Coordinates of C-alpha atoms and ligand atoms in Angstrom, one line a residue:
X28 CA -9.1 37.0 -42.5
X29 CA -10.2 33.5 -42.3
X30 CA -6.8 32.0 -41.3
X31 CA -5.9 34.1 -38.9
X32 CA -9.5 34.0 -37.0
X33 CA -8.3 30.1 -37.3
X34 CA -5.3 30.4 -35.4
X35 CA -7.2 33.3 -32.6
X36 CA -9.2 30.0 -32.2
X37 CA -6.2 27.7 -31.7
X38 CA -4.3 29.7 -29.5
X39 CA -8.1 30.5 -28.0
X40 CA -8.6 26.7 -27.3
X41 CA -5.1 26.3 -26.0
X42 CA -5.5 28.9 -23.7
X43 CA -8.9 27.8 -22.1
X44 CA -7.4 25.1 -22.2
X45 CA -4.8 26.0 -20.3
X46 CA -7.0 28.1 -18.4
X47 CA -9.8 24.8 -17.7
X48 CA -6.6 23.1 -15.6
X49 CA -5.5 25.6 -13.7
X50 CA -9.2 26.1 -12.9
X51 CA -10.1 22.9 -11.9
X52 CA -6.4 21.4 -10.6
X53 CA -6.1 17.7 -9.5
X54 CA -3.3 15.5 -8.1
X55 CA -2.7 12.1 -8.2
X56 CA -2.4 10.2 -5.2
X57 CA -0.6 6.8 -5.3
X58 CA -2.0 4.7 -1.6
X59 CA 0.2 1.4 -1.8
X60 CA 1.5 -1.3 0.9
X61 CA 2.1 -5.1 0.8
X62 CA -1.3 -6.9 1.3
X63 CA -3.7 -6.3 4.2
X64 CA -1.2 -3.8 5.0
X65 CA -5.0 -1.5 5.4
X66 CA -5.2 0.3 2.0
X67 CA -8.9 -0.2 1.3
X68 CA -9.5 0.7 4.6
X69 CA -7.5 3.8 4.6
X70 CA -9.3 5.1 1.2
X71 CA -12.8 4.0 2.3
X72 CA -12.2 6.8 5.4
X73 CA -10.6 9.0 3.9
X74 CA -13.2 9.4 1.7
X75 CA -15.6 8.9 4.6
X76 CA -14.9 11.5 7.1
X77 CA -14.9 14.0 4.0
X78 CA -18.0 13.7 2.8
X79 CA -19.8 13.4 5.8
X80 CA -18.2 15.1 8.0
X81 CA -15.3 13.6 10.0
X82 CA -13.7 14.9 13.1
X83 CA -10.7 15.6 11.3
X84 CA -8.8 19.1 13.9
X85 CA -5.6 19.0 12.4
X86 CA -6.3 19.7 9.1
X87 CA -6.7 23.1 8.4
X88 CA -9.0 24.1 5.4
X89 CA -11.5 21.6 6.7
X90 CA -11.1 23.0 10.3
X91 CA -10.6 26.2 9.6
X92 CA -14.4 26.0 7.3
X93 CA -12.9 26.5 4.2
X94 CA -13.7 22.8 2.3
X95 CA -17.4 24.1 0.8
X96 CA -18.0 20.6 0.2
X97 CA -16.2 17.4 -0.9
X98 CA -18.0 14.6 -3.9
X99 CA -18.1 11.2 -5.8
X100 CA -17.5 12.4 -8.7
X101 CA -16.6 10.4 -12.7
X102 CA -13.2 9.7 -12.5
X103 CA -10.7 10.0 -15.7
X104 CA -9.1 6.8 -16.5
X105 CA -12.1 4.7 -18.2
X106 CA -9.6 1.7 -18.2
X107 CA -8.8 1.3 -14.8
X108 CA -12.4 -0.3 -12.5
X109 CA -13.4 1.5 -10.2
X110 CA -12.1 1.1 -6.8
X111 CA -15.4 0.3 -4.6
X112 CA -15.8 2.7 -2.2
X113 CA -20.1 2.6 -2.0
X114 CA -20.2 -1.0 -1.0
X115 CA -16.2 -0.9 1.1
X116 CA -18.4 1.2 3.0
X117 CA -21.8 -0.6 3.1
X118 CA -19.5 -3.4 5.1
X119 CA -17.3 -0.8 7.4
X120 CA -20.5 0.1 8.5
X121 CA -23.3 -1.3 8.0
X122 CA -22.1 -5.1 8.5
X123 CA -19.6 -4.0 10.9
X124 CA -17.6 -6.3 8.8
X125 CA -13.7 -5.2 7.4
X126 CA -14.3 -5.0 3.4
X127 CA -12.4 -6.6 0.8
X128 CA -8.5 -6.1 0.5
X129 CA -7.1 -5.0 -3.0
X130 CA -6.4 -7.2 -5.8
X131 CA -5.5 -5.5 -8.6
X132 CA -5.4 -0.8 -9.3
X133 CA -8.2 0.9 -8.9
X134 CA -9.7 4.4 -9.5
X135 CA -11.4 7.0 -7.8
X136 CA -12.0 10.7 -8.4
X137 CA -12.8 13.1 -5.1
X138 CA -13.6 16.2 -6.2
X139 CA -13.2 18.7 -3.2
X140 CA -14.9 22.5 -3.8
X141 CA -12.6 24.6 -1.8
X142 CA -12.1 28.2 -0.4
X143 CA -8.4 29.4 -0.7
X144 CA -7.1 31.0 2.0
X145 CA -5.6 34.1 0.6
X146 CA -7.4 36.3 -0.6
X147 CA -5.2 36.8 -4.3
X148 CA -5.4 33.5 -4.8
X149 CA -9.0 33.6 -4.3
X150 CA -9.3 35.8 -7.6
X151 CA -7.6 33.1 -9.8
X152 CA -8.9 29.8 -8.5
X153 CA -12.1 28.7 -8.9
X154 CA -10.6 26.6 -5.8
X155 CA -11.5 23.0 -6.3
X156 CA -9.2 20.4 -6.3
X157 CA -10.3 16.6 -7.6
X158 CA -8.0 14.4 -6.3
X159 CA -7.3 11.1 -8.1
X160 CA -6.7 8.1 -5.8
X161 CA -5.1 5.1 -7.0
X162 CA -5.4 2.5 -5.4
X163 CA -2.4 -0.4 -5.9
X164 CA -0.4 -3.5 -5.1
X165 CA 3.0 -3.4 -3.2
X166 CA 4.1 -6.0 -4.5
X167 CA 3.9 -4.7 -7.9
X168 CA 6.5 -1.8 -7.2
X169 CA 8.8 -5.2 -6.4
X170 CA 8.8 -5.6 -10.8
X171 CA 10.7 -2.4 -10.4
X172 CA 14.0 -4.6 -10.1
X173 CA 13.6 -7.1 -12.9
X174 CA 13.6 -4.2 -16.1
X175 CA 17.1 -4.3 -15.6
X176 CA 17.6 -7.9 -15.4
X177 CA 18.0 -10.3 -18.0
X178 CA 16.3 -14.4 -18.4
X179 CA 19.4 -16.2 -17.3
X180 CA 20.6 -12.8 -13.8
X181 CA 16.6 -13.3 -13.2
X182 CA 16.8 -17.6 -12.8
X183 CA 20.5 -17.7 -11.3
X184 CA 19.0 -15.6 -8.8
X185 CA 15.9 -17.1 -8.4
X186 CA 18.1 -20.1 -7.7
X187 CA 20.8 -19.4 -5.2
X188 CA 17.5 -17.6 -3.3
X189 CA 15.4 -20.9 -3.5
X190 CA 18.9 -23.3 -2.1
X191 CA 18.6 -20.7 1.1
X192 CA 18.3 -22.3 4.5
X193 CA 15.8 -19.9 5.6
X194 CA 13.8 -20.8 2.0
X195 CA 14.8 -24.1 1.1
X196 CA 12.3 -26.4 2.8
X197 CA 8.9 -23.8 0.8
X198 CA 10.8 -24.2 -2.2
X199 CA 11.7 -27.6 -2.5
X200 CA 8.9 -28.8 -4.9
X201 CA 10.3 -26.0 -7.5
X202 CA 13.8 -26.7 -6.9
X203 CA 12.7 -30.8 -7.5
X204 CA 10.1 -29.9 -10.3
X205 CA 13.0 -27.3 -11.6
X206 CA 16.2 -30.3 -11.5
X207 CA 14.2 -33.0 -13.5
X208 CA 13.5 -30.5 -15.7
X209 CA 15.8 -30.0 -19.2
X210 CA 16.2 -26.2 -19.9
X211 CA 17.1 -27.5 -23.7
X212 CA 14.5 -30.3 -23.8
X213 CA 11.9 -29.4 -26.4
X214 CA 9.1 -26.6 -25.0
X215 CA 5.8 -28.4 -23.9
X216 CA 3.2 -26.3 -22.2
X217 CA 2.5 -28.4 -19.9
X218 CA 6.5 -28.5 -18.0
X219 CA 5.6 -25.1 -18.2
X220 CA 2.5 -24.9 -16.8
X221 CA 3.9 -27.1 -13.9
X222 CA 6.8 -25.5 -12.9
X223 CA 4.4 -21.9 -13.2
X224 CA 2.8 -22.9 -10.3
X225 CA 5.6 -24.6 -8.0
X226 CA 6.6 -21.7 -9.0
X227 CA 4.4 -19.1 -7.4
X228 CA 3.5 -21.2 -4.8
X229 CA 6.9 -20.8 -3.8
X230 CA 6.5 -17.3 -3.3
X231 CA 2.9 -17.6 -2.0
X232 CA 4.6 -20.2 1.2
X233 CA 6.5 -17.4 2.1
X234 CA 4.6 -14.4 1.6
X235 CA 2.6 -17.2 4.7
X236 CA 5.9 -17.9 6.3
X237 CA 5.5 -16.8 10.1
X238 CA 9.2 -16.2 9.4
X239 CA 8.4 -13.1 7.3
X240 CA 10.5 -14.0 4.4
X241 CA 11.1 -11.0 2.3
X242 CA 8.9 -10.8 -0.3
X243 CA 9.9 -11.8 -3.8
X244 CA 9.8 -11.1 -7.5
X245 CA 6.8 -11.6 -10.1
X246 CA 4.5 -9.9 -8.2
X247 CA 2.3 -10.7 -10.1
X248 CA 2.4 -14.4 -9.2
X249 CA 1.3 -13.1 -6.1
X250 CA -1.6 -10.4 -6.5
X251 CA -1.8 -11.9 -10.8
X252 CA -5.0 -9.2 -10.5
X253 CA -6.3 -10.5 -14.1
X254 CA -3.7 -11.6 -15.9
X255 CA -4.5 -15.5 -13.5
X256 CA -3.8 -17.8 -15.5
X257 CA -2.5 -15.9 -18.8
X258 CA 0.7 -16.8 -21.0
X259 CA 2.7 -13.4 -19.6
X260 CA 2.6 -15.5 -16.0
X261 CA 3.3 -18.8 -17.0
X262 CA 7.3 -18.7 -16.4
X263 CA 9.5 -19.7 -13.8
X264 CA 13.3 -19.7 -14.6
X265 CA 15.1 -21.8 -14.7
X266 CA 18.9 -23.9 -13.6
X267 CA 20.4 -22.8 -16.4
X268 CA 24.2 -24.3 -18.0
X269 CA 26.5 -21.7 -17.7
X270 CA 26.3 -19.9 -21.7
X271 CA 24.6 -22.1 -23.4
X272 CA 22.1 -19.8 -25.1
X273 CA 18.4 -20.8 -26.3
X274 CA 17.8 -23.3 -28.7
X275 CA 14.9 -22.1 -31.1
X276 CA 12.2 -24.3 -29.6
X277 CA 13.6 -25.1 -26.7
X278 CA 11.1 -25.3 -22.9
X279 CA 14.9 -22.4 -22.6
X280 CA 13.4 -20.3 -25.4
X281 CA 9.9 -20.5 -24.3
X282 CA 10.1 -19.6 -20.5
X283 CA 12.7 -16.6 -22.2
X284 CA 10.4 -14.8 -24.6
X285 CA 7.7 -15.3 -21.6
X286 CA 9.9 -13.4 -19.1
X287 CA 10.0 -11.1 -21.3
X288 CA 6.5 -10.8 -22.5
X289 CA 6.1 -9.7 -18.5
X290 CA 8.7 -7.6 -19.0
X291 CA 7.1 -5.1 -21.7
X292 CA 3.3 -6.2 -21.5
X293 CA 3.6 -6.0 -18.1
X294 CA 5.7 -4.3 -15.9
X295 CA 6.3 -1.0 -18.3
X296 CA 2.1 0.0 -19.0
X297 CA 2.4 -0.3 -15.4
X298 CA 5.1 2.0 -14.4
X299 CA 4.6 4.1 -17.1
X300 CA 0.6 4.3 -16.7
X301 CA 0.1 4.4 -13.0
X302 CA 3.0 4.4 -10.9
X303 CA 4.6 7.5 -13.6
X304 CA 1.7 9.9 -13.9
X305 CA 1.9 10.1 -9.3
X306 CA 2.8 13.0 -7.1
X307 CA 1.9 12.6 -4.2
X308 CA 2.1 8.7 -1.9
X309 CA 1.1 7.3 1.0
X310 CA 3.4 4.0 1.7
X311 CA 1.2 1.6 4.0
X312 CA 3.2 -0.5 6.2
X313 CA 1.7 -3.2 9.0
X314 CA 4.6 -2.1 12.0
X315 CA 2.8 -4.3 14.6
X316 CA 2.6 -7.2 12.8
X317 CA 6.2 -6.9 12.4
X318 CA 7.0 -5.5 15.6
X319 CA 5.3 -9.2 16.4
X320 CA 7.3 -12.2 15.1
X321 CA 10.4 -9.6 15.5
X322 CA 13.6 -7.4 14.8
X323 CA 14.5 -10.5 12.1
X324 CA 10.5 -9.1 10.4
X325 CA 11.6 -5.3 11.4
X326 CA 14.6 -5.3 9.5
X327 CA 12.4 -7.1 6.9
X328 CA 10.3 -5.1 6.7
X329 CA 12.8 -1.7 6.2
X330 CA 14.8 -4.1 3.4
X331 CA 11.3 -4.1 1.9
X332 CA 10.3 -0.2 2.3
X333 CA 13.9 0.9 1.0
X334 CA 12.7 -1.6 -2.2
X335 CA 9.7 0.3 -2.3
X336 CA 11.6 3.8 -2.2
X337 CA 13.4 2.6 -5.3
X338 CA 10.8 2.7 -7.5
X339 CA 10.2 6.0 -6.8
X340 CA 13.7 7.5 -7.0
X341 CA 13.5 9.8 -10.1
X342 CA 16.2 12.0 -12.0
X343 CA 18.9 10.0 -11.9
X344 CA 19.9 8.9 -15.2
X345 CA 19.9 4.9 -15.8
X346 CA 17.4 3.1 -17.3
X347 CA 14.3 3.9 -15.3
X348 CA 14.3 8.2 -16.4
X349 CA 13.0 7.2 -19.8
X350 CA 9.6 6.0 -17.7
X351 CA 9.1 8.7 -15.0
X352 CA 9.4 12.6 -16.6
X353 CA 7.5 13.6 -14.0
X354 CA 8.2 13.4 -9.8
X355 CA 6.6 12.5 -6.8
X356 CA 7.3 14.9 -4.1
X357 CA 5.4 13.8 -1.1
X358 CA 5.7 10.9 0.3
X359 CA 4.4 9.3 3.9
X360 CA 4.6 5.7 5.4
X361 CA 2.5 4.7 7.5
X362 CA 1.7 2.3 9.5
X363 CA -1.5 2.2 10.9
X364 CA -5.0 0.0 13.5
X365 CA -2.8 2.3 16.4
X366 CA -5.5 1.4 17.6
X367 CA -5.0 -2.1 18.6
X368 CA -2.0 0.1 21.1
X369 CA -2.9 3.1 24.2
X370 CA -2.3 6.4 23.5
X371 CA 0.6 6.1 24.9
X372 CA 2.1 3.8 23.0
X373 CA 1.5 6.0 19.3
X374 CA 4.3 8.5 19.6
X375 CA 5.6 5.0 20.6
X376 CA 4.9 3.6 17.3
X377 CA 5.5 6.3 15.1
X378 CA 9.5 6.5 16.6
X379 CA 10.0 2.7 15.4
X380 CA 8.4 3.8 12.1
X381 CA 10.8 6.9 11.2
X382 CA 13.8 4.5 12.2
X383 CA 12.1 1.5 9.9
X384 CA 11.6 4.7 7.3
X385 CA 15.0 6.2 8.3
X386 CA 16.5 2.7 7.5
X387 CA 15.6 1.9 4.2
X388 CA 15.6 6.1 2.4
X389 CA 19.0 5.1 3.5
X390 CA 19.3 2.1 1.4
X391 CA 17.5 3.3 -1.7
X392 CA 19.4 6.0 -1.7
X393 CA 16.5 8.0 -1.9
X394 CA 16.2 11.8 -2.2
X395 CA 14.1 13.8 -4.5
X396 CA 11.2 14.2 -2.1
X397 CA 10.2 14.6 1.3
X398 CA 9.9 11.7 3.0
X399 CA 7.3 11.6 6.4
X400 CA 5.8 9.6 8.9
X401 CA 2.9 8.1 10.6
X402 CA 1.5 5.9 13.3
X403 CA -2.1 6.3 12.7
X404 CA -5.6 3.8 12.5
X405 CA -7.4 4.2 9.8
X406 CA -10.7 3.4 11.2
X407 CA -10.4 2.8 14.8
X408 CA -12.8 0.0 16.2
X409 CA -11.6 0.6 19.8
X410 CA -11.9 3.5 22.5
X411 CA -10.0 3.6 25.7
X412 CA -10.8 2.8 29.8
X413 CA -9.3 1.8 33.2
X414 CA -9.8 -1.2 34.8
X415 CA -9.3 -1.5 37.9
X416 CA -6.7 -3.8 39.7
X417 CA -6.4 -4.1 43.3
X418 CA -5.3 -0.9 44.1
X419 CA -4.6 -0.3 40.5
X420 CA -6.0 2.3 37.3
X421 CA -4.8 0.0 34.7
X422 CA -6.0 1.1 31.2
X423 CA -7.7 -1.2 28.7
X424 CA -8.7 -0.7 25.0
X425 CA -12.5 -2.0 24.5
X426 CA -14.1 -3.7 21.7
X427 CA -15.4 -5.6 20.2
X428 CA -13.5 -8.9 18.9
X429 CA -13.8 -11.5 15.3
X430 CA -15.9 -14.2 15.8
X431 CA -13.2 -17.0 16.9
X432 CA -10.4 -14.9 18.4
X433 CA -8.5 -15.9 21.3
X434 CA -7.2 -14.3 23.6
X435 CA -5.7 -17.7 25.9
X436 CA -9.1 -19.7 26.7
X437 CA -11.3 -17.5 25.6
X438 CA -13.3 -17.5 22.4
X439 CA -14.6 -14.2 21.3
X440 CA -18.2 -14.8 19.8
X441 CA -18.1 -11.5 17.8
X442 CA -21.5 -9.9 19.5
X443 CA -19.3 -9.1 23.4
X444 CA -17.4 -6.0 23.9
X445 CA -14.1 -6.3 25.5
X446 CA -12.0 -5.1 27.3
X447 CA -8.5 -5.5 26.2
X448 CA -4.5 -5.1 28.1
X449 CA -3.3 -3.7 24.9
X450 CA 0.7 -4.8 25.1
X451 CA 3.6 -2.0 25.5
X452 CA 6.0 -0.4 23.6
X453 CA 9.0 0.1 25.0
X454 CA 10.0 3.6 25.7
X455 CA 13.4 3.8 23.5
X456 CA 13.1 3.1 20.3
X457 CA 16.2 0.9 20.1
X458 CA 14.9 -1.7 22.1
X459 CA 12.3 -3.9 19.6
X460 CA 16.0 -3.5 17.0
X461 CA 18.1 -5.3 18.8
X462 CA 18.2 -8.8 18.0
X463 CA 17.9 -11.5 20.3
X464 CA 19.0 -14.7 17.7
X465 CA 15.7 -13.9 15.2
X466 CA 13.8 -14.6 18.9
X467 CA 11.4 -12.1 19.1
X468 CA 11.8 -9.7 21.7
X469 CA 9.1 -11.0 24.7
X470 CA 7.4 -8.1 25.9
X471 CA 6.2 -8.2 21.6
X472 CA 2.6 -7.2 21.5
X473 CA 0.4 -9.7 20.5
X474 CA -2.8 -8.1 19.3
X475 CA -6.6 -9.2 18.3
X476 CA -8.7 -8.4 15.8
X477 CA -11.3 -6.1 16.3
X478 CA -14.5 -5.5 14.5
X479 CA -15.7 -1.9 12.9
X480 CA -17.0 0.1 14.9
X481 CA -20.9 0.9 16.0
X482 CA -21.2 4.6 14.2
X483 CA -21.8 6.7 16.8
X484 CA -25.3 9.4 17.3
X485 CA -25.2 12.9 18.5
X486 CA -27.6 13.9 20.7
X487 CA -29.3 15.5 17.5
X488 CA -30.0 11.9 16.0
X489 CA -26.4 12.6 13.5
X490 CA -24.6 9.3 13.0
X491 CA -21.0 10.3 13.4
X492 CA -18.4 9.6 10.2
X493 CA -16.0 6.8 10.8
X494 CA -13.4 7.4 13.9
X495 CA -10.4 7.2 12.9
X496 CA -6.6 8.6 14.5
X497 CA -4.2 10.6 12.7
X498 CA -6.2 10.5 9.6
X499 CA -6.9 14.1 9.8
X500 CA -2.5 14.3 10.4
X501 CA -2.5 11.8 7.1
X502 CA -5.0 14.7 4.8
X503 CA -2.9 17.7 6.2
X504 CA 0.1 16.1 4.8
X505 CA -0.4 14.9 1.5
X506 CA -3.0 17.2 0.2
X507 CA -2.8 20.4 2.4
X508 CA -0.6 22.7 0.6
X509 CA -3.1 22.0 -2.1
X510 CA -6.0 23.7 -0.6
X511 CA -4.1 27.1 1.1
Ligands
GDP614 P1 -5.1 -4.1 2.1 O1 -5.0 -5.7 1.4 O2 -4.2 -3.7 1.6 O3 -6.5 -3.1 0.9 O4 -6.0 -4.5 3.9 P2 -6.9 -4.2 4.4 O5 -7.4 -2.5 4.0 O6 -7.4 -5.1 3.9 O7 -7.4 -4.1 5.1 C1 -6.0 -5.5 6.0 C2 -6.8 -6.0 7.4 O8 -6.0 -4.7 8.5 C3 -9.0 -5.4 7.4 O9 -9.3 -6.3 7.4 C4 -8.6 -5.2 9.1 O10 -8.8 -6.0 9.4 C5 -6.9 -4.7 9.1 N1 -7.3 -3.5 9.4 C6 -6.9 -1.8 8.6 N2 -6.6 -1.4 8.7 C7 -7.5 -0.8 10.4 C8 -7.5 0.0 10.7 O11 -7.6 1.5 10.7 N3 -7.6 -0.3 12.2 C9 -8.2 -1.9 12.7 N4 -8.4 -2.1 14.4 N5 -8.1 -2.9 11.9 C10 -7.2 -2.6 10.1

């Protein structure tokens, strides 16, 4: 009888365990993009709008009044830093400054209590969805291809790339150091450090170069997170002689060991513990910056996006499949900061992003998830108006440019509201991709950065939540079906 009871108890526990996950389902939403793409601002705006009664007419569950309440809860992963939502809101709303950007992985749990639209589901579901938002640098995703590369391949490619005309100058210091180093010499920590620093400086210089050069791995050299200065990051590719194996105790052997350690202790756990567990993903891109830099930068954005999408490509067997037991079923590629344009250009921006995304999907040979694109502003820092010029009424955007921003001869103080003529995007998306050498298209949009907006108050004295453009569309695509 005892054993029967035990078995019954175990069975019951299993059932209630299953029921618990069935009745309080969760969804892991990844938020990524290269640095400055707008991840921090997006997450903060998303949560603020859901908690503070945002205006979200295109988010169906919310519009129809089925969402009873959204609140922050303790996150399930104790070892991951929490996304510092409160600090970011204080910066945006109180100080009207942009919050500190993403530098490492962080997480936040938002729980939505809702009423299902169908009577059938209402009977079985408590109507609670926990959304675990995972914020992480897009730079880290670009490390995935390293898993398939030996130290020798990695070194050869790095040396070849650094010799290309566009990069040679930026890589000069590292190339000189590497050329003067004998890989077979006895390992020495100072040499390793100097080479690693010079290599990291070269990668950072590529990232900040105005020619918008593609981002090269190792991703942690650009965004070290909590690994700054650790031995796993103190390595560098070396100019190796064809075929020469590493002599034990040599610099070559030391660098090879650290490179392998980086793969084992940094890249693999990141993919296994974080990326592989995601259900949905939003990839933010700074399309306006690329538009400004010209067709070359747009092509580069497409390439980087292709590499990012390749990380979510699953079920192909082979090298990465053991990392991905799970699958992402929806990916949203979103250009944020659309508030720098007049609304007439929003669809045009979206068409441009669609072209970039289509190219990236093709390039990554990507299938398996629904991919959509969107032009939005997580936080709308401007409003629209018109300015009379002669007989014409011209559309403008009005906002407070950040202190130090300039238009022509005028430098702003960060306090004065100003009307700005936004750039016009061409009606045909094709036009911006047409290459005129490396020169940016002539009507490229020049934009100033604005301060975050002052929150509006209603006649009853209620402060509204952060204004946005099409954030509700993003929510509908990412969460809508799970709240049906
Ligand atoms: P992250 O590196 O991806 O976390 O990027 P952030 O979210 O910190 O955004 C980088 C910068 O882009 C911010 O400091 C803002 O200047 C700007 N930005 C981001 N989102 C928006 C937006 O929706 N509207 C406007 N006007 N600027 C934005």
